[in-house]
């Protein structure tokens, strides 16, 4: 890599944190990465940086997003990389129906992101703070917005429409949008490449299992169904989110616990899922260890997680015209041999047969096939959302560098 290779800054600006990575424009490992935490809170904010094996922590002078990005900017400058930054790619959570692909940021794009922000007020407002701060800090460098929802805009109406009075869709845009689109796009592209699938005739189901989790049916490279909905609460059991729940049960819980709507929303988003079931942790590793130690609630939490996951994979497979492969990704999908084994066992009806040794080997960024069956294949493929954001930023900024997909 030449020392003058252009660089891309990838920014994920959340409500209380800013995560970033500085990458070579042609792909490859990041030069600098980190997270600014506790932004917008009463406590002190700090910046944690990783540069190769080095780790550096500093307190931020103010706890707003602009200060966090200013500190990141000054580290980029101090390392002598500033003149090489050629594009900034921003993760934006909700693009509504307006954005079906990544775009160069312009004043109109900012106004459109604002216009769809009612669908995800906290997330989009935080994403916009990142965009605005970077536009100030890097006024001459192209900014690109990459949307979590964009990949799912190919879903047909029958998959995205809720069976509620139609006026709610017409007047308020209430429909299913889906999330994790950047991960699904990256992983399904990698799957098509690794499995040598016909680009015009294939079907895969991708399970992105992290703290947030969702499943996507990808038909010929396009999302045709997914488990998340208007918000990232629908679908699978997650770290702290309940996923699907009878709305009647939510109303009943509100009555018995004396909660208002915001209280129910918070309970289902922050106190449910693996955490609520185990009464121990939202972290899959901790739950697995507790289950091994004989903790029945932890064991049940894993069983419910896997049952819901398998059920969704089966359901989403019916949105495909053929089922070539199931792909696991995300922190749990990439690392938990146990969750994968339990899931494939549940899915025996599809003809999955686990290759136990291959399954055990898949952790810490490894990729490969984990089944030995005659039916659909099962794979582990690590996701790389930041890599794909960088790739889109390079393309839309018009940088002339050859791209390679990271393994
Ligand atoms: P996020 O959605 O925040 O990006 P990640 O994709 O990093 O989350 O996934 C975090 C989840 O991955 C946690 O539940 C964590 O316990 C789980 N995980 C990471 N490593 C392992 C492992 N070796 N075994 C089981 N679960 C793991």
Coordinates of C-alpha atoms and ligand atoms in Angstrom, one line a residue:
X1 CA 0.0 0.0 0.0
X2 CA 1.4 3.4 -1.0
X3 CA 1.7 5.9 1.8
X4 CA -0.3 8.3 -0.3
X5 CA -3.2 5.8 -0.6
X6 CA -6.5 7.8 0.0
X7 CA -8.3 7.1 3.2
X8 CA -12.0 6.9 4.1
X9 CA -13.4 7.8 7.5
X10 CA -16.5 5.8 8.5
X11 CA -18.7 7.4 11.2
X12 CA -21.5 5.8 13.1
X13 CA -22.9 8.6 15.2
X14 CA -25.4 7.3 17.8
X15 CA -27.4 9.1 20.5
X16 CA -24.7 8.7 23.1
X17 CA -21.7 7.5 21.2
X18 CA -19.7 8.1 18.0
X19 CA -17.9 5.0 16.6
X20 CA -15.4 5.5 13.8
X21 CA -12.9 3.8 11.6
X22 CA -10.3 5.2 9.3
X23 CA -9.6 2.8 6.4
X24 CA -7.6 2.7 3.2
X25 CA -9.9 3.4 0.3
X26 CA -9.0 0.1 -1.4
X27 CA -10.2 -1.9 1.7
X28 CA -8.0 -3.7 4.2
X29 CA -7.5 -3.2 8.0
X30 CA -8.2 0.2 9.6
X31 CA -5.4 2.5 10.6
X32 CA -7.3 4.0 13.5
X33 CA -10.6 3.1 15.1
X34 CA -12.5 4.0 18.2
X35 CA -15.5 5.1 20.1
X36 CA -16.5 8.3 21.9
X37 CA -18.8 7.4 24.7
X38 CA -21.2 9.0 27.2
X39 CA -22.1 11.9 24.8
X40 CA -25.0 14.0 25.8
X41 CA -25.1 12.6 29.3
X42 CA -24.3 14.4 32.6
X43 CA -21.1 12.4 33.2
X44 CA -17.7 13.0 31.5
X45 CA -17.4 11.7 27.9
X46 CA -14.3 9.8 26.8
X47 CA -12.6 8.8 23.6
X48 CA -11.2 5.3 23.3
X49 CA -8.8 4.8 20.4
X50 CA -7.2 1.8 18.8
X51 CA -4.2 2.1 16.5
X52 CA -2.8 -1.4 15.7
X53 CA -2.1 -2.9 19.1
X54 CA -2.0 0.4 20.8
X55 CA -5.0 1.6 22.9
X56 CA -5.4 5.2 24.1
X57 CA -8.1 6.6 26.3
X58 CA -8.7 10.3 26.9
X59 CA -11.4 12.4 28.5
X60 CA -13.3 14.7 26.1
X61 CA -13.4 18.4 27.0
X62 CA -17.2 18.6 26.3
X63 CA -19.7 15.9 25.8
X64 CA -21.3 16.8 22.5
X65 CA -20.9 15.0 19.2
X66 CA -19.1 18.0 17.6
X67 CA -16.4 17.8 20.3
X68 CA -16.0 14.1 19.9
X69 CA -15.5 14.4 16.2
X70 CA -13.2 17.3 16.7
X71 CA -11.0 15.1 18.9
X72 CA -11.1 12.3 16.3
X73 CA -10.2 14.8 13.7
X74 CA -7.2 16.0 15.7
X75 CA -5.9 12.4 16.1
X76 CA -6.2 11.9 12.4
X77 CA -4.3 15.2 11.8
X78 CA -1.6 14.3 14.4
X79 CA -0.9 11.0 12.7
X80 CA -0.3 12.9 9.4
X81 CA -3.3 11.3 7.7
X82 CA -5.6 14.3 7.3
X83 CA -4.5 15.2 3.8
X84 CA -5.2 11.7 2.7
X85 CA -8.9 11.6 3.9
X86 CA -10.8 11.5 0.6
X87 CA -14.3 10.6 1.7
X88 CA -16.5 10.3 4.8
X89 CA -19.1 7.6 5.0
X90 CA -21.9 7.9 7.5
X91 CA -24.2 5.2 8.8
X92 CA -27.8 6.5 8.9
X93 CA -30.4 4.3 10.6
X94 CA -33.6 5.2 8.8
X95 CA -34.0 6.2 5.2
X96 CA -37.7 5.6 5.0
X97 CA -39.0 5.0 1.4
X98 CA -36.9 7.9 0.2
X99 CA -33.6 6.1 0.1
X100 CA -33.1 2.8 -1.6
X101 CA -29.4 3.2 -1.9
X102 CA -26.4 5.1 -0.5
X103 CA -26.1 8.8 -1.6
X104 CA -23.7 11.7 -1.6
X105 CA -24.8 14.1 1.1
X106 CA -26.2 17.4 -0.2
X107 CA -28.5 20.0 1.5
X108 CA -31.5 18.2 -0.1
X109 CA -30.4 14.8 1.2
X110 CA -30.1 16.3 4.7
X111 CA -33.6 17.8 4.4
X112 CA -34.9 14.4 3.3
X113 CA -33.2 12.5 6.2
X114 CA -34.8 15.1 8.5
X115 CA -38.2 14.5 6.8
X116 CA -38.1 10.7 7.5
X117 CA -36.8 11.2 11.0
X118 CA -40.2 10.9 12.6
X119 CA -39.7 7.1 12.0
X120 CA -36.6 7.0 14.1
X121 CA -36.2 10.3 15.9
X122 CA -33.3 9.5 18.3
X123 CA -31.2 7.6 15.8
X124 CA -31.6 9.9 12.8
X125 CA -31.1 13.0 14.9
X126 CA -27.8 11.6 16.2
X127 CA -26.7 10.5 12.6
X128 CA -27.4 14.0 11.4
X129 CA -25.2 15.5 14.2
X130 CA -22.4 13.3 12.8
X131 CA -23.0 14.5 9.3
X132 CA -23.2 18.1 10.2
X133 CA -20.1 18.0 12.4
X134 CA -18.1 16.3 9.7
X135 CA -19.3 18.7 7.0
X136 CA -17.9 21.5 9.2
X137 CA -14.6 19.7 10.0
X138 CA -14.0 18.4 6.4
X139 CA -15.8 21.0 4.3
X140 CA -14.2 20.0 1.0
X141 CA -14.4 16.3 1.4
X142 CA -17.4 14.3 0.0
X143 CA -19.8 12.9 2.6
X144 CA -21.8 9.8 1.9
X145 CA -24.9 8.5 3.7
X146 CA -25.4 4.7 3.9
X147 CA -28.8 3.6 5.3
X148 CA -29.7 0.6 7.4
X149 CA -33.1 0.4 5.7
X150 CA -32.0 0.9 2.1
X151 CA -31.3 -2.7 1.2
X152 CA -34.9 -3.7 2.2
X153 CA -36.6 -1.2 -0.2
X154 CA -36.8 -4.1 -2.7
X155 CA -39.3 -5.9 -0.4
X156 CA -42.7 -6.4 -2.1
X157 CA -45.8 -4.8 -0.7
X158 CA -47.1 -8.1 0.7
X159 CA -44.0 -8.4 2.9
X160 CA -43.8 -4.8 4.1
X161 CA -47.5 -4.1 4.7
X162 CA -49.0 -4.4 8.2
X163 CA -52.6 -5.5 8.3
X164 CA -53.8 -2.3 9.9
X165 CA -56.1 0.4 8.4
X166 CA -54.4 1.6 5.2
X167 CA -54.6 5.2 6.1
X168 CA -51.8 4.7 8.7
X169 CA -49.5 3.8 5.8
X170 CA -50.7 6.5 3.5
X171 CA -50.7 9.3 6.2
X172 CA -47.8 8.2 8.5
X173 CA -45.7 5.7 6.5
X174 CA -46.4 2.9 9.0
X175 CA -45.0 -0.2 7.3
X176 CA -42.2 -2.6 7.7
X177 CA -38.8 -1.2 6.7
X178 CA -36.2 -3.6 8.2
X179 CA -32.7 -2.9 9.4
X180 CA -29.2 -4.3 9.3
X181 CA -29.4 -3.7 5.6
X182 CA -25.7 -2.9 5.2
X183 CA -24.7 -6.2 6.9
X184 CA -27.2 -8.2 4.8
X185 CA -26.0 -6.6 1.6
X186 CA -22.4 -7.3 2.4
X187 CA -22.9 -10.9 3.7
X188 CA -25.2 -11.9 0.9
X189 CA -22.7 -10.6 -1.7
X190 CA -20.0 -12.6 0.0
X191 CA -22.2 -15.7 0.1
X192 CA -22.9 -15.4 -3.6
X193 CA -19.2 -15.1 -4.3
X194 CA -18.0 -17.9 -1.9
X195 CA -20.7 -20.3 -2.9
X196 CA -20.4 -19.4 -6.6
X197 CA -24.2 -18.8 -6.8
X198 CA -25.8 -17.7 -10.1
X199 CA -26.4 -13.9 -9.5
X200 CA -29.8 -14.1 -11.3
X201 CA -31.0 -17.3 -9.7
X202 CA -30.3 -17.9 -6.0
X203 CA -31.9 -17.6 -2.6
X204 CA -30.2 -17.3 0.8
X205 CA -31.4 -16.5 4.3
X206 CA -28.9 -14.4 6.4
X207 CA -29.2 -14.4 10.2
X208 CA -27.5 -11.3 11.7
X209 CA -27.2 -12.1 15.4
X210 CA -25.7 -9.5 17.6
X211 CA -27.1 -7.4 20.4
X212 CA -29.7 -6.5 17.9
X213 CA -30.7 -9.4 15.7
X214 CA -32.7 -9.9 12.5
X215 CA -33.0 -12.4 9.6
X216 CA -33.3 -11.5 5.9
X217 CA -34.4 -13.5 2.9
X218 CA -32.2 -12.5 -0.1
X219 CA -33.4 -13.4 -3.6
X220 CA -31.0 -12.9 -6.5
X221 CA -29.1 -10.3 -4.4
X222 CA -32.1 -8.4 -3.2
X223 CA -33.9 -8.4 0.1
X224 CA -37.4 -9.8 -0.3
X225 CA -38.4 -10.2 3.4
X226 CA -36.9 -9.5 6.8
X227 CA -37.9 -9.9 10.5
X228 CA -37.6 -6.3 11.7
X229 CA -40.4 -3.9 11.0
X230 CA -41.1 -0.2 11.4
X231 CA -38.6 -0.2 14.3
X232 CA -35.8 -2.6 15.2
X233 CA -38.1 -4.2 17.9
X234 CA -40.0 -6.6 15.7
X235 CA -38.9 -10.2 15.1
X236 CA -36.2 -12.2 16.9
X237 CA -35.4 -12.3 20.6
X238 CA -32.4 -9.9 21.1
X239 CA -30.1 -8.9 23.9
X240 CA -32.6 -6.6 25.6
X241 CA -35.5 -6.5 23.0
X242 CA -38.4 -8.8 23.2
X243 CA -38.9 -9.2 19.4
X244 CA -42.4 -10.3 18.4
X245 CA -45.1 -10.0 21.1
X246 CA -48.9 -10.2 21.0
X247 CA -49.9 -6.5 21.2
X248 CA -52.7 -7.7 23.4
X249 CA -50.1 -9.0 25.9
X250 CA -48.4 -5.6 25.8
X251 CA -51.7 -3.8 26.6
X252 CA -52.4 -6.3 29.4
X253 CA -48.9 -5.8 30.8
X254 CA -49.4 -2.0 30.7
X255 CA -52.6 -2.5 32.8
X256 CA -51.3 -4.9 35.3
X257 CA -48.0 -3.0 35.8
X258 CA -49.5 0.5 35.6
X259 CA -47.3 1.5 32.7
X260 CA -47.9 4.1 30.0
X261 CA -47.0 3.6 26.3
X262 CA -43.5 4.9 26.8
X263 CA -43.0 2.6 29.8
X264 CA -44.1 -0.4 27.7
X265 CA -41.9 0.6 24.8
X266 CA -38.9 0.9 27.2
X267 CA -39.7 -2.4 28.9
X268 CA -39.8 -4.2 25.6
X269 CA -36.7 -2.5 24.2
X270 CA -34.4 -2.4 27.2
X271 CA -35.5 -5.0 29.8
X272 CA -36.6 -7.9 27.7
X273 CA -35.0 -10.4 25.4
X274 CA -32.1 -12.5 26.8
X275 CA -31.8 -10.1 29.7
X276 CA -35.4 -10.3 30.7
X277 CA -35.6 -14.0 30.4
X278 CA -32.3 -14.8 32.2
X279 CA -32.6 -12.0 34.7
X280 CA -28.8 -12.1 34.4
X281 CA -27.4 -10.6 31.3
X282 CA -28.1 -9.6 27.7
X283 CA -24.8 -11.1 26.7
X284 CA -24.9 -14.5 24.9
X285 CA -21.5 -15.6 26.3
X286 CA -22.6 -15.0 29.9
X287 CA -25.8 -16.8 29.3
X288 CA -24.1 -19.8 27.8
X289 CA -21.8 -20.1 30.7
X290 CA -24.7 -19.8 33.2
X291 CA -26.6 -22.4 31.4
X292 CA -23.6 -24.7 31.5
X293 CA -23.5 -24.1 35.3
X294 CA -27.1 -25.3 35.6
X295 CA -29.0 -22.0 35.5
X296 CA -32.4 -22.9 34.3
X297 CA -33.5 -19.4 33.3
X298 CA -30.3 -19.0 31.2
X299 CA -31.0 -22.3 29.5
X300 CA -34.6 -21.3 28.8
X301 CA -33.4 -17.9 27.4
X302 CA -31.2 -19.7 24.9
X303 CA -34.0 -22.1 24.0
X304 CA -36.4 -19.3 23.4
X305 CA -33.8 -17.4 21.4
X306 CA -33.1 -20.4 19.1
X307 CA -36.8 -21.4 18.8
X308 CA -37.8 -18.0 17.5
X309 CA -34.7 -17.8 15.2
X310 CA -35.4 -21.2 13.7
X311 CA -39.1 -20.3 13.2
X312 CA -38.2 -17.1 11.4
X313 CA -35.6 -18.8 9.2
X314 CA -38.3 -21.3 8.2
X315 CA -40.8 -18.5 7.6
X316 CA -38.4 -16.4 5.5
X317 CA -37.3 -19.3 3.4
X318 CA -40.9 -19.4 2.1
X319 CA -40.3 -15.9 0.6
X320 CA -37.6 -17.4 -1.6
X321 CA -38.0 -19.3 -4.9
X322 CA -35.1 -21.6 -3.9
X323 CA -33.1 -22.1 -0.7
X324 CA -29.4 -22.4 -1.4
X325 CA -27.9 -21.4 1.9
X326 CA -28.4 -20.2 5.5
X327 CA -25.6 -17.8 6.6
X328 CA -24.8 -16.9 10.2
X329 CA -23.2 -13.5 11.0
X330 CA -22.9 -10.9 13.8
X331 CA -21.2 -11.5 17.2
X332 CA -23.4 -14.5 18.1
X333 CA -23.7 -15.9 14.6
X334 CA -19.9 -15.6 14.0
X335 CA -18.8 -17.0 17.4
X336 CA -21.4 -19.2 19.1
X337 CA -21.0 -22.8 17.8
X338 CA -23.7 -23.7 20.3
X339 CA -26.4 -21.3 19.0
X340 CA -25.6 -22.5 15.4
X341 CA -25.8 -26.1 16.4
X342 CA -29.1 -25.7 18.2
X343 CA -30.5 -23.7 15.3
X344 CA -29.6 -26.3 12.7
X345 CA -31.1 -29.1 14.8
X346 CA -34.4 -27.2 14.9
X347 CA -34.2 -26.8 11.2
X348 CA -33.8 -30.6 10.4
X349 CA -36.9 -30.5 8.3
X350 CA -34.9 -28.6 5.7
X351 CA -32.3 -31.3 5.6
X352 CA -29.5 -29.5 7.4
X353 CA -26.9 -31.8 8.9
X354 CA -24.2 -30.1 11.1
X355 CA -20.5 -30.7 10.5
X356 CA -19.6 -30.5 14.2
X357 CA -15.9 -30.0 13.7
X358 CA -16.3 -27.3 11.1
X359 CA -18.8 -25.6 13.3
X360 CA -16.4 -25.5 16.3
X361 CA -13.7 -24.0 14.1
X362 CA -15.9 -21.0 13.1
X363 CA -15.0 -18.2 15.6
X364 CA -13.1 -15.0 15.7
X365 CA -13.5 -13.9 12.1
X366 CA -13.3 -17.3 10.4
X367 CA -15.6 -18.1 7.5
X368 CA -16.7 -21.4 6.0
X369 CA -19.3 -24.1 5.6
X370 CA -20.6 -25.8 8.7
X371 CA -22.9 -28.5 7.3
X372 CA -22.4 -31.8 5.6
X373 CA -25.9 -32.2 4.3
X374 CA -27.5 -32.5 0.9
X375 CA -30.0 -29.7 1.5
X376 CA -29.3 -26.0 1.7
X377 CA -25.8 -25.2 2.8
X378 CA -25.0 -23.6 6.2
X379 CA -22.2 -21.0 6.4
X380 CA -20.6 -18.6 8.8
X381 CA -19.5 -15.3 7.1
X382 CA -18.3 -12.4 9.3
X383 CA -20.0 -9.2 8.5
X384 CA -18.2 -5.9 7.6
X385 CA -20.6 -3.1 7.7
X386 CA -17.9 -0.4 8.0
X387 CA -16.0 -1.9 5.1
X388 CA -19.2 -1.7 2.9
X389 CA -19.9 1.9 4.1
X390 CA -16.3 2.8 3.1
X391 CA -16.8 1.1 -0.3
X392 CA -19.9 3.0 -1.0
X393 CA -18.2 6.2 0.1
X394 CA -15.3 5.6 -2.3
X395 CA -17.7 4.8 -5.2
X396 CA -20.0 7.8 -4.6
X397 CA -17.1 10.2 -4.0
X398 CA -15.8 9.1 -7.4
X399 CA -12.4 8.0 -6.1
X400 CA -10.5 6.0 -8.6
X401 CA -9.2 3.1 -6.5
X402 CA -9.7 -0.7 -7.2
X403 CA -11.9 -2.2 -4.5
X404 CA -11.4 -5.6 -2.9
X405 CA -13.9 -7.2 -0.6
X406 CA -12.4 -8.0 2.8
X407 CA -12.3 -11.6 3.8
Ligands
LIG1 P1 -23.8 -5.4 18.2 O1 -25.1 -5.7 17.7 O2 -23.8 -4.5 19.3 O3 -22.8 -5.0 17.1 P2 -22.2 -7.8 18.2 O4 -22.4 -8.2 16.8 O5 -20.8 -7.4 18.6 O6 -23.2 -6.8 18.8 O7 -22.6 -9.1 19.1 C1 -22.6 -9.1 20.5 C2 -23.1 -10.5 20.9 O8 -22.2 -11.5 20.5 C3 -23.1 -10.6 22.5 O9 -24.3 -11.2 22.9 C4 -22.0 -11.5 22.7 O10 -22.1 -12.3 23.9 C5 -22.0 -12.4 21.5 N1 -20.7 -13.1 21.4 C6 -19.5 -12.6 21.1 N2 -18.6 -13.7 21.2 C7 -19.3 -14.8 21.5 C8 -18.9 -16.1 21.7 N3 -17.6 -16.6 21.6 N4 -19.9 -17.0 22.1 C9 -21.2 -16.6 22.2 N5 -21.6 -15.3 22.0 C10 -20.6 -14.4 21.6

